[in-house]
Every structure is written in C-alpha cells, then in structure tokens.
Short mmCIF file of C-alpha atoms and ligand atoms in Angstrom, two decimals:
data_model
loop_
_atom_site.label_atom_id
_atom_site.label_comp_id
_atom_site.label_asym_id
_atom_site.label_seq_id
_atom_site.Cartn_x
_atom_site.Cartn_y
_atom_site.Cartn_z
CA MET A 1 -8.15 36.10 103.16
CA GLN A 2 -9.11 39.75 104.00
CA ILE A 3 -10.60 41.92 101.27
CA SER A 4 -7.44 44.02 101.30
CA ASP A 5 -5.34 40.91 100.47
CA TYR A 6 -6.82 40.42 97.00
CA LYS A 7 -4.96 41.73 93.96
CA TYR A 8 -7.93 40.89 91.66
CA VAL A 9 -11.37 42.11 92.63
CA ILE A 10 -14.43 41.63 90.47
CA ALA A 11 -17.74 43.39 90.99
CA GLY A 12 -20.55 41.25 89.51
CA SER A 13 -20.97 37.51 88.94
CA GLY A 14 -22.67 37.61 85.56
CA PHE A 15 -20.82 36.15 82.46
CA LEU A 16 -18.36 39.11 82.40
CA GLY A 17 -17.28 38.69 85.99
CA SER A 18 -17.49 34.87 86.24
CA VAL A 19 -15.52 34.15 83.00
CA LEU A 20 -12.77 36.62 84.15
CA ALA A 21 -12.66 35.04 87.61
CA GLU A 22 -12.32 31.60 86.05
CA ARG A 23 -9.43 32.81 83.75
CA ILE A 24 -7.59 34.56 86.53
CA ALA A 25 -7.83 31.49 88.85
CA SER A 26 -7.15 28.76 86.30
CA VAL A 27 -4.57 30.46 84.06
CA LEU A 28 -2.81 32.94 86.37
CA LYS A 29 -3.34 30.80 89.44
CA LYS A 30 -4.10 33.91 91.48
CA PRO A 31 -6.74 34.37 94.20
CA VAL A 32 -9.69 36.42 93.02
CA LEU A 33 -12.51 38.06 94.94
CA VAL A 34 -15.99 38.23 93.35
CA LEU A 35 -18.37 40.66 95.00
CA GLU A 36 -22.06 40.22 94.02
CA LYS A 37 -24.69 42.55 95.42
CA ARG A 38 -27.53 40.11 94.68
CA GLY A 39 -28.21 36.94 96.76
CA HIS A 40 -27.19 34.71 93.86
CA ILE A 41 -24.55 34.24 91.17
CA GLY A 42 -25.09 34.44 87.40
CA GLY A 43 -26.33 38.01 86.87
CA ASN A 44 -29.27 38.26 84.52
CA CYS A 45 -28.69 34.76 83.24
CA TYR A 46 -29.59 33.14 86.61
CA SER A 47 -31.97 30.16 86.43
CA GLU A 48 -33.83 28.36 89.21
CA THR A 49 -36.35 25.59 89.67
CA ASP A 50 -39.92 26.47 90.52
CA PRO A 51 -40.68 24.44 93.71
CA GLU A 52 -44.39 23.98 92.85
CA THR A 53 -44.00 22.57 89.31
CA GLY A 54 -40.32 21.45 89.20
CA ILE A 55 -39.92 23.52 86.00
CA GLU A 56 -36.70 25.48 85.61
CA PHE A 57 -37.08 29.13 84.60
CA HIS A 58 -34.86 32.09 83.89
CA LYS A 59 -35.56 34.66 86.53
CA TYR A 60 -34.73 37.73 84.41
CA GLY A 61 -36.40 36.60 81.17
CA THR A 62 -35.93 33.75 78.70
CA HIS A 63 -32.28 33.29 77.69
CA ILE A 64 -31.29 31.31 74.56
CA PHE A 65 -27.60 30.67 74.06
CA HIS A 66 -26.50 31.12 70.41
CA THR A 67 -23.14 31.86 68.79
CA SER A 68 -21.12 31.41 65.63
CA ASN A 69 -17.96 32.22 67.51
CA GLU A 70 -15.91 28.92 67.72
CA ARG A 71 -13.72 30.19 70.57
CA VAL A 72 -16.67 31.16 72.72
CA TRP A 73 -18.47 27.91 71.94
CA ASN A 74 -15.47 25.73 72.78
CA TYR A 75 -14.80 27.75 75.94
CA ILE A 76 -18.34 27.51 77.34
CA ASN A 77 -18.69 23.83 76.51
CA GLN A 78 -16.01 23.12 79.19
CA PHE A 79 -18.62 24.18 81.70
CA THR A 80 -21.88 22.88 80.31
CA SER A 81 -23.53 20.89 77.57
CA PHE A 82 -26.50 22.25 75.59
CA ASN A 83 -29.79 20.71 74.59
CA GLN A 84 -31.29 20.77 71.08
CA TYR A 85 -33.71 23.67 71.67
CA ARG A 86 -34.17 25.95 68.57
CA HIS A 87 -35.76 29.36 69.20
CA GLN A 88 -38.80 30.57 67.37
CA VAL A 89 -40.98 33.55 68.29
CA LEU A 90 -44.64 34.08 67.65
CA THR A 91 -46.80 37.19 68.07
CA THR A 92 -50.43 37.69 68.73
CA HIS A 93 -52.20 40.54 66.88
CA GLU A 94 -56.01 41.07 67.13
CA GLY A 95 -56.43 37.52 68.44
CA LYS A 96 -54.44 35.85 65.63
CA VAL A 97 -51.01 34.31 65.93
CA TYR A 98 -48.20 35.15 63.40
CA GLN A 99 -44.56 34.26 63.05
CA LEU A 100 -41.72 36.62 63.90
CA PRO A 101 -39.42 38.08 62.66
CA ILE A 102 -41.80 39.09 59.83
CA ASN A 103 -41.38 36.39 57.22
CA LEU A 104 -43.29 35.15 54.16
CA GLU A 105 -45.76 33.29 56.35
CA THR A 106 -46.44 36.48 58.36
CA ILE A 107 -46.92 38.57 55.22
CA ASN A 108 -49.02 36.04 53.35
CA SER A 109 -51.15 35.29 56.28
CA PHE A 110 -51.67 38.97 57.25
CA PHE A 111 -52.48 40.16 53.74
CA SER A 112 -54.19 36.83 52.70
CA LEU A 113 -51.79 36.47 49.82
CA SER A 114 -49.61 33.68 48.32
CA LEU A 115 -46.53 35.77 47.48
CA LYS A 116 -43.39 33.94 46.38
CA PRO A 117 -39.99 34.83 47.95
CA PHE A 118 -38.85 36.75 44.85
CA GLU A 119 -41.98 38.96 45.05
CA VAL A 120 -41.55 40.10 48.67
CA GLU A 121 -39.07 42.89 48.17
CA GLU A 122 -41.16 44.60 45.51
CA PHE A 123 -44.33 44.11 47.56
CA LEU A 124 -42.80 45.77 50.66
CA HIS A 125 -41.39 48.53 48.46
CA GLN A 126 -44.92 49.18 47.11
CA GLN A 127 -46.33 49.20 50.68
CA ALA A 128 -43.65 51.67 51.80
CA ALA A 129 -44.07 53.89 48.68
CA LYS A 130 -47.78 54.50 49.53
CA GLU A 131 -46.61 56.87 52.33
CA ASN A 132 -44.01 58.84 50.39
CA ILE A 133 -41.75 59.36 53.47
CA SER A 134 -38.74 61.55 53.00
CA ASP A 135 -37.71 62.33 56.61
CA THR A 136 -36.87 59.04 58.36
CA SER A 137 -35.47 60.56 61.55
CA SER A 138 -38.20 59.08 63.79
CA PHE A 139 -38.48 55.36 64.67
CA GLU A 140 -42.01 55.35 63.17
CA ALA A 141 -41.04 56.95 59.89
CA LYS A 142 -38.04 54.71 59.45
CA ALA A 143 -40.07 51.56 60.14
CA ILE A 144 -42.82 52.61 57.72
CA SER A 145 -40.22 53.41 55.08
CA LEU A 146 -38.99 49.84 55.37
CA VAL A 147 -42.21 47.75 55.53
CA GLY A 148 -45.13 50.10 54.95
CA ARG A 149 -47.83 51.33 57.32
CA GLN A 150 -50.01 48.23 57.58
CA LEU A 151 -47.26 45.82 58.80
CA TYR A 152 -45.88 48.59 60.98
CA GLU A 153 -49.29 49.21 62.66
CA ALA A 154 -49.94 45.53 63.19
CA PHE A 155 -46.57 44.20 64.37
CA ILE A 156 -44.29 47.09 65.30
CA ARG A 157 -46.16 50.13 66.56
CA GLY A 158 -47.98 48.66 69.56
CA TYR A 159 -45.15 46.39 70.71
CA SER A 160 -42.56 49.21 70.43
CA ALA A 161 -44.84 51.66 72.23
CA LYS A 162 -45.11 49.22 75.12
CA GLN A 163 -41.44 48.23 74.99
CA TRP A 164 -40.15 51.81 75.17
CA GLN A 165 -43.13 53.33 77.01
CA THR A 166 -43.19 56.05 74.42
CA ASP A 167 -45.18 56.79 71.24
CA PRO A 168 -42.86 55.47 68.45
CA ALA A 169 -43.50 58.69 66.44
CA LYS A 170 -41.45 60.35 69.27
CA LEU A 171 -38.71 57.72 69.42
CA PRO A 172 -35.50 58.35 67.52
CA ALA A 173 -34.73 56.25 64.44
CA ASP A 174 -31.44 55.05 66.01
CA LEU A 175 -33.46 52.65 68.21
CA LEU A 176 -34.40 50.84 65.07
CA SER A 177 -30.97 49.82 63.96
CA ARG A 178 -32.43 47.11 61.78
CA LEU A 179 -35.82 45.58 61.12
CA PRO A 180 -35.23 41.91 60.46
CA PHE A 181 -37.57 40.28 57.95
CA ARG A 182 -37.34 37.06 55.95
CA LYS A 183 -38.35 36.58 52.33
CA ASN A 184 -38.96 32.87 52.91
CA TYR A 185 -40.73 30.71 55.45
CA ASP A 186 -37.69 30.30 57.74
CA GLU A 187 -39.01 30.62 61.26
CA ASN A 188 -35.67 30.21 63.09
CA TYR A 189 -35.09 33.20 65.22
CA TYR A 190 -31.35 32.88 65.13
CA PHE A 191 -28.92 32.12 62.28
CA SER A 192 -26.04 31.21 64.60
CA THR A 193 -24.03 28.07 64.04
CA TYR A 194 -24.65 26.87 67.58
CA GLN A 195 -27.78 27.23 69.65
CA GLY A 196 -29.39 25.69 72.72
CA VAL A 197 -30.25 25.98 76.40
CA PRO A 198 -27.73 24.64 78.93
CA SER A 199 -28.73 21.06 79.75
CA ASN A 200 -28.46 21.71 83.51
CA GLY A 201 -29.60 25.34 83.44
CA TYR A 202 -27.60 28.51 83.54
CA THR A 203 -26.83 28.63 87.22
CA ALA A 204 -24.91 25.33 86.97
CA ILE A 205 -22.58 27.04 84.41
CA PHE A 206 -21.79 29.79 86.94
CA GLU A 207 -21.26 27.25 89.76
CA ASN A 208 -18.72 25.50 87.43
CA LEU A 209 -17.07 28.78 86.33
CA LEU A 210 -16.64 29.84 89.94
CA SER A 211 -15.69 26.47 91.43
CA ASP A 212 -11.94 27.02 91.69
CA PRO A 213 -10.82 27.22 95.34
CA LEU A 214 -8.89 30.35 94.39
CA ILE A 215 -12.18 32.16 93.72
CA ASP A 216 -13.92 33.71 96.77
CA VAL A 217 -17.49 34.75 95.97
CA ARG A 218 -19.29 37.01 98.44
CA LEU A 219 -23.00 37.39 97.81
CA ASN A 220 -25.12 40.25 99.08
CA THR A 221 -22.04 42.45 98.96
CA ASP A 222 -22.14 45.76 97.13
CA PHE A 223 -18.76 46.71 95.67
CA PHE A 224 -19.20 50.34 96.80
CA ASP A 225 -19.73 49.22 100.43
CA VAL A 226 -16.27 47.61 100.55
CA LYS A 227 -14.36 49.73 97.99
CA ASP A 228 -12.44 51.54 100.75
CA GLN A 229 -11.03 48.27 102.02
CA LEU A 230 -9.45 47.23 98.68
CA ALA A 231 -5.71 47.13 98.25
CA ALA A 232 -4.40 50.30 96.52
CA ASP A 233 -2.79 48.21 93.78
CA ALA A 234 -5.70 45.79 93.21
CA THR A 235 -6.92 45.33 89.69
CA ILE A 236 -10.66 46.14 89.74
CA ILE A 237 -13.01 44.59 87.19
CA TYR A 238 -16.34 46.28 87.56
CA SER A 239 -19.40 44.97 85.64
CA GLY A 240 -22.09 47.19 87.26
CA PRO A 241 -23.68 50.27 85.75
CA LEU A 242 -21.00 52.55 84.13
CA ASP A 243 -22.46 55.88 85.54
CA ARG A 244 -22.81 54.40 89.06
CA TYR A 245 -18.99 53.74 89.18
CA PHE A 246 -18.39 57.52 88.82
CA ASN A 247 -21.21 58.41 91.21
CA TYR A 248 -23.25 59.81 88.23
CA SER A 249 -20.81 62.74 88.14
CA LEU A 250 -21.57 63.46 84.42
CA GLY A 251 -25.28 62.70 84.67
CA LYS A 252 -27.41 59.60 84.57
CA LEU A 253 -27.64 57.02 81.77
CA ASN A 254 -31.13 55.75 81.08
CA TRP A 255 -32.13 52.10 81.23
CA ARG A 256 -35.19 50.18 80.31
CA THR A 257 -36.41 47.73 82.95
CA LEU A 258 -38.73 44.73 82.97
CA GLN A 259 -41.16 43.29 85.50
CA PHE A 260 -42.40 39.69 85.51
CA GLU A 261 -45.58 38.24 87.02
CA LYS A 262 -45.63 34.48 87.69
CA GLN A 263 -48.67 32.29 87.30
CA VAL A 264 -49.15 28.53 87.75
CA VAL A 265 -51.69 27.23 85.26
CA GLY A 266 -53.42 23.84 85.65
CA VAL A 267 -52.68 22.60 82.12
CA GLU A 268 -49.73 20.71 80.66
CA ASP A 269 -49.10 23.26 77.87
CA TYR A 270 -50.43 26.85 78.07
CA GLN A 271 -49.21 28.48 74.81
CA GLY A 272 -47.30 25.81 72.90
CA THR A 273 -44.08 27.82 72.69
CA SER A 274 -41.51 29.41 75.00
CA VAL A 275 -42.12 33.08 74.07
CA MET A 276 -45.31 34.71 72.72
CA ASN A 277 -45.24 38.43 71.93
CA PHE A 278 -48.31 40.57 72.13
CA ALA A 279 -48.33 43.20 69.40
CA ASP A 280 -51.35 45.30 70.40
CA VAL A 281 -51.32 48.28 72.76
CA ALA A 282 -54.68 47.08 74.20
CA VAL A 283 -52.81 44.20 75.83
CA PRO A 284 -50.71 45.86 78.57
CA TYR A 285 -47.88 43.35 78.60
CA THR A 286 -45.25 42.70 75.93
CA ARG A 287 -44.57 38.95 76.17
CA GLN A 288 -45.51 35.72 77.90
CA HIS A 289 -42.83 33.11 78.67
CA GLU A 290 -43.53 29.41 79.24
CA PRO A 291 -40.21 27.98 80.38
CA ARG A 292 -41.15 24.29 80.10
CA HIS A 293 -40.66 24.53 76.34
CA LEU A 294 -36.94 25.40 76.80
CA HIS A 295 -36.24 21.84 77.84
CA PRO A 296 -38.21 19.52 75.53
CA GLU A 297 -35.80 16.72 76.59
CA ARG A 298 -37.05 16.83 80.22
CA SER A 299 -40.18 15.05 81.48
CA TYR A 300 -41.89 17.79 83.48
CA THR A 301 -45.23 17.36 85.23
CA LYS A 302 -48.28 17.09 82.84
CA GLU A 303 -50.54 18.58 85.59
CA LYS A 304 -49.41 22.14 85.48
CA THR A 305 -47.13 24.70 83.89
CA ILE A 306 -45.66 28.10 84.78
CA VAL A 307 -46.21 31.23 82.74
CA PHE A 308 -44.37 34.60 83.23
CA THR A 309 -46.04 37.73 81.93
CA GLU A 310 -43.51 40.45 81.08
CA TYR A 311 -44.19 44.19 81.44
CA SER A 312 -41.75 46.70 80.06
CA LYS A 313 -41.04 49.73 82.30
CA ALA A 314 -39.37 53.05 81.56
CA ASP A 315 -36.42 53.89 83.75
CA ASP A 316 -37.80 53.95 87.32
CA GLY A 317 -34.49 53.65 89.07
CA SER A 318 -35.03 49.95 89.77
CA GLU A 319 -33.05 47.04 88.15
CA PRO A 320 -31.43 48.18 84.91
CA PHE A 321 -32.09 45.67 82.05
CA TYR A 322 -31.43 47.28 78.66
CA PRO A 323 -29.39 50.33 77.69
CA ILE A 324 -31.44 52.90 75.73
CA PRO A 325 -29.04 53.64 72.80
CA ASN A 326 -30.29 57.08 71.76
CA ALA A 327 -27.86 59.81 70.77
CA GLU A 328 -27.67 61.46 74.28
CA ASN A 329 -27.03 58.23 76.13
CA ILE A 330 -24.41 57.10 73.62
CA ALA A 331 -22.59 60.48 73.96
CA LEU A 332 -22.76 60.33 77.72
CA ALA A 333 -21.51 56.74 77.90
CA LYS A 334 -18.58 57.80 75.70
CA GLU A 335 -17.70 60.58 78.21
CA TYR A 336 -17.77 58.05 81.05
CA ARG A 337 -15.62 55.64 79.06
CA LYS A 338 -12.99 58.45 78.87
CA LEU A 339 -12.97 58.56 82.74
CA VAL A 340 -12.41 54.78 82.76
CA GLY A 341 -9.39 55.25 80.57
CA GLN A 342 -7.87 57.78 83.03
CA GLU A 343 -7.95 55.30 85.99
CA LYS A 344 -5.14 52.89 86.71
CA ASN A 345 -5.88 49.16 87.10
CA LEU A 346 -9.55 49.62 86.32
CA ILE A 347 -11.60 47.65 83.86
CA VAL A 348 -15.29 48.47 83.40
CA ALA A 349 -17.12 46.21 81.06
CA GLY A 350 -20.19 44.04 80.34
CA ARG A 351 -23.81 44.85 79.57
CA LEU A 352 -23.94 47.51 82.32
CA GLY A 353 -20.31 48.65 82.29
CA ASP A 354 -19.95 49.10 78.51
CA TYR A 355 -23.57 50.37 78.32
CA LYS A 356 -24.13 48.10 75.38
CA TYR A 357 -26.70 45.39 74.68
CA TYR A 358 -24.60 42.24 74.54
CA ASP A 359 -25.86 38.79 73.93
CA MET A 360 -24.31 36.15 76.20
CA HIS A 361 -21.74 35.05 73.62
CA GLU A 362 -20.68 38.64 73.06
CA THR A 363 -20.22 39.10 76.82
CA ILE A 364 -18.14 35.93 77.08
CA ASN A 365 -16.07 37.07 74.08
CA ARG A 366 -15.58 40.49 75.69
CA ALA A 367 -14.34 38.78 78.91
CA LEU A 368 -11.92 36.51 76.99
CA GLU A 369 -10.57 39.49 75.09
CA ILE A 370 -10.09 41.51 78.27
CA PHE A 371 -8.22 38.61 79.82
CA ASP A 372 -5.88 38.30 76.81
CA ASP A 373 -5.33 41.95 76.10
CA GLN A 374 -5.40 43.63 79.51
CA ILE A 375 -5.14 41.17 82.47
CA LYS A 376 -2.48 38.79 81.13
CA THR A 377 -0.46 41.77 79.92
CA LEU A 378 -0.61 43.51 83.31
CA HIS A 379 0.30 40.25 85.00
CA THR A 380 3.34 39.66 82.93
CA SER A 381 4.53 43.27 82.73
C1 FAD B 401 -34.54 40.19 79.40
C2 FAD B 401 -33.21 39.77 78.82
C3 FAD B 401 -33.19 38.70 77.94
C4 FAD B 401 -31.97 38.31 77.40
N1 FAD B 401 -32.02 37.19 76.59
C5 FAD B 401 -30.80 36.79 75.98
C6 FAD B 401 -30.82 35.70 75.08
O1 FAD B 401 -31.84 35.03 74.82
N2 FAD B 401 -29.64 35.30 74.54
C7 FAD B 401 -28.45 35.98 74.84
O2 FAD B 401 -27.44 35.57 74.33
N3 FAD B 401 -28.46 37.01 75.68
C8 FAD B 401 -29.63 37.42 76.26
N4 FAD B 401 -29.62 38.53 77.13
C9 FAD B 401 -28.32 39.21 77.43
C10 FAD B 401 -27.61 38.58 78.64
O3 FAD B 401 -28.37 38.67 79.82
C11 FAD B 401 -26.28 39.40 78.84
O4 FAD B 401 -25.46 39.23 77.73
C12 FAD B 401 -25.50 39.01 80.11
O5 FAD B 401 -26.29 38.88 81.18
C13 FAD B 401 -24.44 40.05 80.35
O6 FAD B 401 -23.60 39.60 81.39
P1 FAD B 401 -22.93 40.72 82.28
O7 FAD B 401 -22.02 39.95 83.26
O8 FAD B 401 -22.35 41.79 81.54
O9 FAD B 401 -24.10 41.41 83.08
P2 FAD B 401 -25.15 40.89 84.18
O10 FAD B 401 -25.63 39.51 83.90
O11 FAD B 401 -26.16 41.93 84.34
O12 FAD B 401 -24.28 40.77 85.51
C14 FAD B 401 -23.87 41.93 86.18
C15 FAD B 401 -23.85 41.57 87.73
O13 FAD B 401 -23.19 42.64 88.42
C16 FAD B 401 -23.85 42.74 89.66
N5 FAD B 401 -23.60 44.12 90.20
C17 FAD B 401 -23.99 45.27 89.65
N6 FAD B 401 -23.54 46.32 90.44
C18 FAD B 401 -22.86 45.73 91.48
C19 FAD B 401 -22.20 46.32 92.62
N7 FAD B 401 -22.16 47.61 92.84
N8 FAD B 401 -21.57 45.42 93.41
C20 FAD B 401 -21.61 44.09 93.25
N9 FAD B 401 -22.25 43.54 92.17
C21 FAD B 401 -22.85 44.36 91.31
C22 FAD B 401 -25.33 42.57 89.29
O14 FAD B 401 -26.07 42.19 90.43
C23 FAD B 401 -25.20 41.35 88.32
O15 FAD B 401 -25.23 40.13 88.99
C24 FAD B 401 -30.78 38.98 77.66
C25 FAD B 401 -30.87 40.10 78.52
C26 FAD B 401 -32.04 40.51 79.08
C27 FAD B 401 -32.02 41.72 79.97
#
C-alpha cells in the first residue's frame, strides 16, 4: 500500500502508538501505518541484549512496569508475561548507602536514632520548624518545610541540582509536587497491585503489539518528511513532541534529557541492586543502573556485568526525555492543546504529545481511552 492509501497513520511506536495500532488492526480490522523516526520500535521502553555479556538492558533507562489498573494489566498480559521483580531504590550519600524514598531506616540510620513509626511525623515537624519557613514558593523552601534542612541537604538538594541542572533554591516549588516518605521500614518503591519486568523484555511486547499483518511499520521515517503524502481524510495519531507538530509556532517547550555511559565490569555483581542514586553534587552523575538485577530468574554470566551511568542534561535540543512542568511550560502546552482541538482528525497524545510525565501503565490507559472515546466513535459515525 502507498502512504496515501492509509486512513489511519500513527507517528511513533512507543506504547501510545503501538497500543493504538494494535486496537485499530484487531478491533476495527483496518490497515494502519506506523511511522517511527528511530531505527527501532518501542519508543523509550525499548530493550536489547548486550552482545558482550548477554544481559538485556533498557536503552533509555531502567523501566519497571507497575499498575493497579485491572484493565491495563489484563490488556498488556495478552502480549507478555512478567517476572517477580520488585523495585527498590538506594542512594549513596557521603560514601554511605541509604534507602529511598526516605523511610524509617533512612531517618534512623542518618540521625543514628531508633525512632518508632508513630514518632516520625513529630520528628520531621521539629526538623522543619527549626527553619521557620513562611514562603514555600521555591523547590528548596518547600522541601525544607516538609523534611527539614538536614535530610534536604543530604538526600534532595544535590540530586535535584544535578537532575534539573539548576540550583534548587531557584527552582519553582511546582516541580516538587510531592515528597514521598515512609514512616515505616517499607522499602518497596511502588505500592501498585501488579509489578514486574516483562519476562522476554520490552521489545518483545512491541513486536507482539505490532504483529498484525494489517500493521505496516516503517522505521527511520520521520512523520514530517512524509506528511504531505498522507490522504486528506486520514486520521493522524501523533505521539511526538507537541510543539514540534505546530512547528514551534507558539514557542518551544522545555525538556530534560539524559545521557548514559556503558561500562562492562569484570565482576558478577557490581552494586547489588538495579538502580543506585548518587545524592551528592560532588558525584557528577545521578544514577547507576545494573540491568542484570531486573531479571533474577535468568542465569546470566558470572564473569561480568554491565553498568550504565546516567547523567542528567538540561534541554540541549537532543532527545527529549522528561517534560519540565513549571508554570510557563504548563501554560504553553495548554495553548498548543487548544490548537490540537481545532484540527480535524488529529489526535496528539503520549508522553511527548500530552507534554506530561506518564508511567507506562498511564500511557497504555491513555491509548485505550483514545481508542474507545475518539477512534471507535469516528469509525462508527
Ligand atoms: C528515563 C525514563 C525512565 C522511565 N521509567 C519508567 C518506569 O520505570 N516505569 C514506568 O511505568 N514508566 C517509566 N518511564 C515512562 C515511559 O517511558 C513512558 O510512559 C512511555 O515511554 C511513553 O510512551 P509514549 O509512546 O508516549 O512515548 P515514547 O516511548 O517516547 O514513544 C514516542 C515515539 O515517537 C517517536 N517519534 C517522535 N517524533 C516522531 C516523528 N516526527 N516521526 C516519527 N516518530 C516520531 C519517537 O522516536 C518514539 O519512538 C520512564 C521514562 C523515562 C524517560
């Protein structure tokens, strides 16, 4: 089929685009064209096997699937099974390792105390009261007003400065929507009902989602390079950056980006866990990932392991990873969303298209809702 023959055209093969392609092909039984500018499917969830060690890794950073949404869980389990992995995160501060999010173990270990769960709230309140903060409009002031200066300086300030490439005193409080902490020793990172890593990796899910012969995937193809060839009445589902769709006509949205450095280390286990944060500014990177821990059920080589060191970068025009939800960006995204609403047969959605940080289950849910509320309706009307 020619590009101009397709009535459904999707830009992007991440979860947003792949779930919608699967629904259109399997429920509507219609041909669908998926255009992907990268050389692989799966968007930022793409996984591959390192040829030197045989260890599977997530190219764009460690991804843990978790959800309490029954519909999403039932849907995705048609395309993969999950292992028993349970996520926990540790952080290194001044050479010592602590648990995250801040919990009773973190607090007791850091202050050399033996607080009980019912004493934590009052303790943090006293810590925060030492500063007497009335204006909580900055990220720093808000964080200190919640946990006090000592915990802030140890676990939040350095990491956030590296993460946002800005002094947290100059960051807006809206970036700190919540500061999770636990009053007990629970070290589970997620509270979701279901959790795991896909048994055969993420890329296998996308291969299954896109396996219907009605789906035509074209890699290394930028939507904007072929846009002129699309049928005038094609329904376009675009999951790339929102501002790019409108050629940045209202201005540019800002993104945070990441850079990873790979290293093969000649030991079986380098850090004993999949993700280690580094809280101090003196350490230039934010995290180290050791992907072998994501699949405890696999028997990987005992001779070596791979470690990815993650650096956070301010918006440098390269690959966009995270939206920066400050007041200006939120307002600008809202203006762009109005333009989307004015176009016929256009859906712009996903992490980049909605300009929202979505976890995978939220992206899948968004795609299922779009299919029910917009695509099926258009198809039957
Ligand atoms: C570092 C990191 C870690 C994460 N960890 C987790 C986690 O542990 N758990 C979790 O649930 N979620 C996690 N997420 C979130 C998860 O990655 C997203 O929910 C998911 O990738 C969103 O899917 P999407 O399809 O909207 O976007 P993406 O996966 O970004 O896919 C968009 C696709 O569109 C393509 N595209 C863009 N522009 C064009 C164009 N012009 N033409 C053609 N193709 C185009 C891109 O190449 C890309 O393949 C993480 C995200 C990041 C950045």
